[in-house]
């Protein structure tokens, strides 16, 4: 488990710091550079496009260099691109740096996911996968505690994020172990068809979930929330992510994959909708907690489905294909939500997340075949989200 914890610094960096921390910086970038919400959404879209490119290329990189090398150097590249974002205030340069950061973090995410799946297979448990994705929370807690206190100093924030990922790179360098499977890492094929229902749900989830966290700080700033409230909100969100393995381990073990996915997405929808009720600080913090304990559970379930339905030789290519779908969804989502917010209110992105998550939960809950009455393991029932080969 210690290896899985160090490996989790990959999601802490690639998601918690390189992706989600951007939402904390949007108000400062708006104030200093005169951006609109659509401009802020465009940077998220650039990051998403880079993520798409990175996801497409990662399988080939793994085939050439091996999983461990791609994970390690992807971490190093993520650190460099984050720090490099502080070098200029030109919109084009910032777009380019966010795109490069997206490509680097895709390599980290995919390679780390494959390694976590191998750890889970050797351990006979989904715990390493759950711990890997829960690492995202540590990055959210760190950025949520530090960035709001910097105020308008967004350049210092980017440099700090780069340094943090650099430290994580050094600590996680040995978590991957010897690259013994280099020769076969990319030998399999992407097999999306057996899990097509999972793939569709993952795509819709990606379109919806990202807008909440991308515009949460804008929503808080629009309501004149204090720095303390913003720190509390993001810290609670990150702590919720870190608690995910403990809260969802039993359902993931005993429920069919379709039921787990529907429950997670339903909880995500409810959490995103809470701030739309009569506004209060308590509702926002409760919303952040509900969001935190649900959204990372989705890729955990998806990875478990891939691991249990397909043969190990196909994991890398299939995980890369699913990540490409995911990247496409989270590329479109922030831009559309930013345009929507410009013509409505800053609460619109939260409503967007709630509605799309609710719809995807309903889709996931519709069984593709009758499910067994007896309780069995998640690995046996993951097939209920797709079709057998």
XYZ file of C-alpha atoms in Angstrom:
389
model
C 0.000 0.000 0.000
C 2.949 2.343 0.600
C 3.768 2.052 -3.104
C 0.190 2.992 -4.032
C 0.380 6.037 -1.758
C 3.551 7.283 -3.451
C 2.046 6.528 -6.840
C -0.968 8.631 -5.818
C 1.276 11.692 -5.997
C 0.696 11.308 -9.746
C -3.020 12.150 -9.512
C -2.265 14.693 -6.801
C -0.045 16.458 -9.336
C -1.802 15.763 -12.650
C -5.305 16.490 -11.359
C -5.183 18.247 -7.995
C -2.415 20.716 -8.874
C -2.080 20.805 -12.666
C -5.827 20.782 -13.406
C -8.133 21.726 -10.549
C -5.957 24.419 -8.958
C -6.605 26.508 -12.065
C -10.118 27.199 -10.798
C -8.616 28.970 -7.782
C -6.581 31.234 -10.051
C -9.409 32.364 -12.321
C -10.536 35.344 -10.168
C -6.957 36.684 -9.963
C -6.436 36.243 -13.718
C -9.743 38.003 -14.405
C -8.826 40.915 -12.184
C -5.269 41.389 -13.426
C -5.695 40.555 -17.119
C -9.265 41.694 -17.697
C -10.520 38.273 -18.751
C -14.134 37.284 -19.267
C -15.474 33.948 -18.055
C -15.346 32.758 -21.669
C -11.610 33.589 -21.724
C -11.124 31.577 -18.537
C -13.063 28.713 -20.083
C -10.853 28.908 -23.184
C -7.753 28.188 -21.076
C -9.515 25.165 -19.616
C -10.364 24.086 -23.151
C -6.705 24.469 -24.196
C -5.671 22.307 -21.270
C -8.283 19.773 -22.306
C -7.085 19.758 -25.924
C -3.543 19.142 -24.750
C -4.917 16.326 -22.620
C -6.582 14.795 -25.695
C -3.307 14.896 -27.634
C -1.408 13.468 -24.689
C -3.931 10.668 -24.261
C -3.668 9.739 -27.944
C 0.142 9.673 -27.841
C 0.650 7.996 -24.475
C 0.078 4.408 -25.624
C 2.791 4.864 -28.271
C 5.127 6.480 -25.741
C 4.599 3.593 -23.336
C 5.264 1.121 -26.133
C 8.529 2.925 -26.872
C 9.773 3.838 -23.396
C 7.752 1.788 -20.893
C 5.122 2.706 -18.321
C 7.501 3.713 -15.547
C 9.514 6.091 -17.746
C 6.394 7.765 -19.134
C 5.042 8.277 -15.614
C 8.306 9.717 -14.285
C 9.052 12.078 -17.153
C 5.412 13.057 -17.449
C 5.619 14.227 -13.834
C 8.773 16.214 -14.580
C 7.183 17.822 -17.655
C 4.083 18.722 -15.635
C 6.235 20.526 -13.072
C 8.086 22.444 -15.783
C 4.948 23.568 -17.627
C 3.238 24.742 -14.431
C 6.204 26.876 -13.422
C 6.534 28.093 -17.016
C 2.979 29.459 -17.000
C 4.218 32.298 -14.784
C 6.594 33.535 -17.495
C 4.118 35.652 -19.454
C 0.740 37.382 -19.288
C 0.143 37.046 -23.034
C -3.048 35.100 -23.677
C -1.520 33.021 -26.491
C 1.451 32.022 -24.335
C -0.811 31.064 -21.436
C -2.975 28.995 -23.774
C 0.112 27.200 -25.106
C 1.465 26.458 -21.620
C -1.880 25.100 -20.450
C -2.037 22.882 -23.540
C 1.450 21.502 -22.839
C 0.513 20.918 -19.202
C -2.543 19.001 -20.395
C -0.455 16.702 -22.574
C 2.021 16.033 -19.755
C -0.614 15.258 -17.158
C -2.378 12.859 -19.552
C 0.813 10.816 -19.708
C 1.007 10.783 -15.909
C -2.650 9.883 -15.474
C -2.662 6.988 -17.946
C 0.711 5.492 -16.987
C -0.093 5.780 -13.287
C -3.520 4.216 -13.808
C -2.006 1.218 -15.571
C 0.565 0.758 -12.813
C -2.163 1.038 -10.156
C -4.227 -1.578 -12.012
C -1.216 -3.933 -11.973
C -0.770 -3.358 -8.254
C -4.464 -4.138 -7.760
C -4.174 -7.339 -9.800
C -1.219 -8.525 -7.734
C -2.975 -7.625 -4.475
C -6.315 -9.113 -5.534
C -8.034 -5.892 -4.457
C -9.213 -2.607 -5.989
C -7.671 -0.671 -3.080
C -4.516 0.455 -4.969
C -6.690 1.918 -7.747
C -8.901 3.719 -5.223
C -5.871 5.095 -3.371
C -4.317 6.220 -6.659
C -7.324 8.332 -7.643
C -7.870 9.583 -4.093
C -4.430 11.196 -4.298
C -6.174 13.987 -6.216
C -7.517 15.221 -2.891
C -4.063 15.954 -1.485
C -3.370 18.288 -4.402
C -6.723 20.023 -3.939
C -6.138 20.500 -0.201
C -2.652 21.921 -0.788
C -3.732 24.337 -3.510
C -6.938 25.261 -1.658
C -5.009 26.129 1.489
C -2.257 28.120 -0.241
C -3.541 29.861 -3.386
C -6.392 31.992 -1.936
C -3.950 33.484 0.573
C -1.792 34.740 -2.332
C -4.567 37.048 -3.511
C -3.789 38.526 -6.932
C -0.251 37.099 -7.105
C -1.067 34.476 -9.722
C 2.522 34.227 -10.995
C 3.731 33.169 -7.541
C 0.935 30.599 -7.470
C 2.033 29.004 -10.755
C 5.658 28.855 -9.600
C 4.557 27.328 -6.301
C 2.502 24.701 -8.129
C 5.520 23.829 -10.279
C 7.749 23.439 -7.219
C 5.143 21.259 -5.481
C 4.902 18.928 -8.481
C 8.699 18.857 -8.707
C 8.904 17.613 -5.116
C 6.165 15.048 -5.824
C 8.165 13.859 -8.835
C 11.190 13.118 -6.685
C 9.154 11.288 -4.031
C 7.202 9.187 -6.538
C 10.188 8.391 -8.793
C 10.732 4.965 -7.223
C 7.024 4.120 -6.847
C 6.927 2.657 -10.343
C 9.658 0.084 -9.756
C 11.700 -1.558 -12.538
C 10.214 -1.268 -16.008
C 10.041 -5.044 -16.399
C 6.973 -5.023 -18.653
C 8.279 -2.504 -21.154
C 8.226 -4.912 -24.073
C 4.523 -5.726 -23.723
C 3.091 -2.472 -22.343
C 1.682 -1.332 -25.668
C 1.079 -4.684 -27.306
C -2.672 -4.893 -26.642
C -5.606 -3.256 -28.361
C -8.125 -0.679 -27.215
C -11.353 -2.571 -26.512
C -14.098 -0.016 -25.956
C -17.015 -2.000 -27.361
C -17.324 -4.464 -24.456
C -17.671 -1.427 -22.163
C -19.551 0.938 -24.456
C -22.095 1.877 -21.781
C -19.266 2.772 -19.421
C -17.599 4.790 -22.180
C -20.740 6.841 -22.864
C -21.277 7.514 -19.158
C -17.617 8.525 -18.779
C -17.863 10.957 -21.691
C -20.998 12.650 -20.329
C -19.504 12.772 -16.846
C -16.428 14.523 -18.243
C -18.532 17.176 -19.980
C -20.391 17.949 -16.764
C -18.183 17.445 -13.722
C -15.300 19.747 -14.646
C -17.376 22.942 -14.835
C -18.155 22.828 -11.107
C -14.566 22.866 -9.961
C -13.413 25.173 -12.777
C -15.860 27.910 -11.769
C -16.306 27.301 -8.033
C -13.937 30.121 -7.043
C -15.646 32.479 -9.496
C -18.982 31.610 -7.899
C -17.561 32.318 -4.436
C -15.954 35.590 -5.546
C -19.231 36.736 -7.106
C -20.827 36.300 -3.683
C -17.994 38.136 -1.933
C -16.889 35.076 0.026
C -13.993 35.645 2.397
C -10.572 34.110 1.886
C -11.239 31.925 4.918
C -14.465 30.594 3.396
C -12.726 29.832 0.103
C -9.909 28.002 1.888
C -12.439 26.038 3.961
C -14.497 25.118 0.901
C -11.557 23.817 -1.107
C -10.007 22.041 1.867
C -13.273 20.240 2.579
C -13.542 19.301 -1.113
C -10.015 17.868 -1.125
C -10.551 16.023 2.157
C -13.679 14.464 0.658
C -11.640 13.178 -2.277
C -9.098 11.643 0.089
C -11.928 9.890 1.951
C -13.274 8.288 -1.237
C -11.563 4.872 -0.818
C -13.034 4.474 2.670
C -16.570 5.580 1.749
C -16.930 3.617 -1.483
C -14.816 0.506 -0.863
C -17.766 -1.602 0.368
C -20.161 -0.649 -2.482
C -17.401 -1.228 -5.039
C -16.819 -4.663 -3.561
C -20.440 -5.794 -3.228
C -22.511 -3.864 -5.805
C -22.736 -4.282 -9.586
C -20.690 -1.715 -11.490
C -23.811 -0.038 -12.937
C -25.282 0.518 -9.478
C -22.060 1.991 -8.098
C -21.727 4.381 -11.027
C -25.370 5.489 -10.768
C -25.047 6.081 -7.013
C -21.841 8.083 -7.383
C -23.244 10.255 -10.177
C -26.488 10.805 -8.294
C -24.541 12.009 -5.263
C -22.453 14.273 -7.494
C -25.588 15.810 -9.015
C -27.097 16.473 -5.601
C -23.896 18.012 -4.290
C -23.491 20.322 -7.279
C -27.096 21.495 -6.893
C -26.822 22.464 -3.210
C -25.462 26.011 -3.806
C -28.442 26.670 -6.108
C -30.705 26.570 -3.054
C -31.046 29.692 -0.873
C -27.425 30.741 -0.571
C -25.471 30.094 2.613
C -21.876 29.292 3.489
C -22.977 25.982 5.006
C -24.664 24.917 1.753
C -21.520 25.679 -0.254
C -19.273 23.724 2.116
C -21.739 20.802 2.120
C -21.766 20.940 -1.679
C -17.963 20.801 -1.789
C -17.947 17.816 0.574
C -20.507 15.922 -1.534
C -18.614 16.724 -4.725
C -15.337 15.627 -3.179
C -16.548 12.196 -2.048
C -18.109 11.383 -5.416
C -16.306 12.710 -8.479
C -13.051 10.753 -8.143
C -15.028 7.575 -7.524
C -16.140 7.674 -11.185
C -12.692 7.064 -12.765
C -12.057 4.527 -10.002
C -15.134 2.544 -11.070
C -14.239 2.880 -14.747
C -10.673 1.640 -14.149
C -12.014 -1.288 -12.125
C -14.352 -2.177 -14.993
C -11.462 -2.154 -17.461
C -9.327 -4.244 -15.121
C -11.994 -6.872 -14.471
C -13.578 -7.175 -17.916
C -10.466 -7.115 -20.126
C -7.200 -9.007 -20.236
C -4.086 -7.249 -18.815
C -2.506 -6.991 -22.265
C -5.324 -4.635 -23.328
C -5.314 -2.385 -20.255
C -2.895 0.285 -21.505
C -4.529 0.837 -24.906
C -8.067 0.706 -23.472
C -7.266 3.033 -20.598
C -5.725 5.466 -23.104
C -8.876 5.261 -25.268
C -11.132 5.958 -22.290
C -8.899 8.837 -21.222
C -9.179 10.292 -24.731
C -12.983 10.184 -24.483
C -12.773 11.748 -21.051
C -10.418 14.442 -22.313
C -12.739 15.303 -25.193
C -15.620 15.755 -22.764
C -13.745 17.945 -20.306
C -12.383 20.033 -23.195
C -15.847 21.041 -24.390
C -17.478 21.391 -20.970
C -15.662 24.433 -19.471
C -15.901 26.524 -22.634
C -19.633 25.892 -23.034
C -20.220 26.555 -19.340
C -18.158 29.758 -19.523
C -20.246 31.049 -22.421
C -23.398 30.054 -20.518
C -22.220 31.886 -17.399
C -21.545 35.033 -19.444
C -25.186 35.086 -20.558
C -26.682 33.903 -17.263
C -25.038 33.900 -13.818
C -21.991 32.340 -12.195
C -24.334 29.706 -10.760
C -24.980 28.353 -14.279
C -21.853 26.101 -14.370
C -22.980 24.471 -11.117
C -26.425 23.816 -12.596
C -24.715 22.422 -15.714
C -22.799 19.909 -13.575
C -25.914 18.942 -11.610
C -28.094 18.350 -14.677
C -25.522 16.395 -16.696
C -24.530 14.257 -13.713
C -28.179 13.490 -12.945
C -28.820 12.489 -16.557
C -25.737 10.271 -16.627
C -26.803 8.653 -13.343
C -30.152 7.724 -14.900
C -28.364 6.312 -17.963
C -26.049 4.244 -15.760
C -28.947 2.907 -13.689
C -30.673 1.348 -16.697
C -29.457 -2.266 -16.685
C -28.322 -3.803 -19.944
C -29.469 -7.204 -18.677
C -31.116 -8.549 -15.520
C -28.663 -8.419 -12.612
C -28.135 -11.354 -10.253
C -30.056 -11.287 -6.974
C -27.187 -12.525 -4.847
C -24.350 -10.299 -3.687
C -21.124 -10.917 -5.540
C -17.914 -9.043 -6.060
C -17.485 -5.886 -8.073
C -15.116 -7.702 -10.399
C -17.802 -10.217 -11.370
C -20.498 -7.614 -11.888
C -18.489 -4.992 -13.729
C -19.675 -6.645 -16.919
C -23.183 -5.360 -16.196
C -21.998 -2.003 -17.479
C -21.062 -3.406 -20.868
C -21.330 -6.604 -22.830
C -19.268 -9.749 -22.715
C -16.597 -10.261 -25.331
